[in-house]
Protein backbone atom coordinates (compact mmCIF):
# COMPACT_ATOMS: atom_id res chain seq x y z
CA UNK A 1 0.00 0.00 0.00
CA UNK A 2 2.82 2.38 0.87
CA UNK A 3 4.51 1.65 -2.47
CA UNK A 4 1.33 2.56 -4.37
CA UNK A 5 1.00 5.80 -2.38
CA UNK A 6 4.56 6.69 -3.36
CA UNK A 7 4.14 5.84 -7.06
CA UNK A 8 0.72 7.45 -7.62
CA UNK A 9 1.85 11.12 -7.28
CA UNK A 10 4.84 10.36 -9.53
CA UNK A 11 2.55 8.86 -12.18
CA UNK A 12 0.15 11.78 -11.83
CA UNK A 13 2.93 14.34 -12.37
CA UNK A 14 4.29 12.30 -15.30
CA UNK A 15 0.86 12.22 -17.00
CA UNK A 16 0.40 15.95 -16.35
CA UNK A 17 3.80 16.71 -17.93
CA UNK A 18 2.90 14.66 -21.03
CA UNK A 19 -0.49 16.38 -21.26
CA UNK A 20 1.15 19.81 -20.99
CA UNK A 21 3.62 18.87 -23.73
CA UNK A 22 0.79 17.68 -25.99
CA UNK A 23 -1.15 20.90 -25.43
CA UNK A 24 1.95 22.97 -26.23
CA UNK A 25 2.55 20.91 -29.41
CA UNK A 26 -1.12 21.28 -30.45
CA UNK A 27 -1.00 25.07 -29.98
CA UNK A 28 2.22 25.19 -32.00
CA UNK A 29 0.61 23.25 -34.85
CA UNK A 30 -2.45 25.49 -34.69
CA UNK A 31 -0.27 28.58 -35.26
CA UNK A 32 1.25 27.13 -38.46
Tab-separated table of C-alpha atoms in Angstrom:
chain	number	residue	atom	x	y	z
A	1	UNK	CA	0.000	0.000	0.000
A	2	UNK	CA	2.824	2.381	0.866
A	3	UNK	CA	4.510	1.646	-2.472
A	4	UNK	CA	1.330	2.558	-4.373
A	5	UNK	CA	0.998	5.798	-2.375
A	6	UNK	CA	4.563	6.688	-3.357
A	7	UNK	CA	4.144	5.836	-7.056
A	8	UNK	CA	0.722	7.448	-7.623
A	9	UNK	CA	1.851	11.124	-7.275
A	10	UNK	CA	4.844	10.357	-9.534
A	11	UNK	CA	2.545	8.861	-12.184
A	12	UNK	CA	0.149	11.785	-11.828
A	13	UNK	CA	2.928	14.342	-12.371
A	14	UNK	CA	4.286	12.299	-15.295
A	15	UNK	CA	0.863	12.216	-17.001
A	16	UNK	CA	0.400	15.952	-16.354
A	17	UNK	CA	3.798	16.708	-17.928
A	18	UNK	CA	2.904	14.658	-21.033
A	19	UNK	CA	-0.493	16.377	-21.262
A	20	UNK	CA	1.151	19.813	-20.986
A	21	UNK	CA	3.624	18.869	-23.728
A	22	UNK	CA	0.786	17.675	-25.995
A	23	UNK	CA	-1.154	20.905	-25.431
A	24	UNK	CA	1.953	22.965	-26.235
A	25	UNK	CA	2.545	20.914	-29.406
A	26	UNK	CA	-1.115	21.281	-30.447
A	27	UNK	CA	-1.003	25.074	-29.981
A	28	UNK	CA	2.224	25.192	-31.997
A	29	UNK	CA	0.612	23.249	-34.854
A	30	UNK	CA	-2.452	25.491	-34.686
A	31	UNK	CA	-0.265	28.577	-35.259
A	32	UNK	CA	1.252	27.126	-38.463
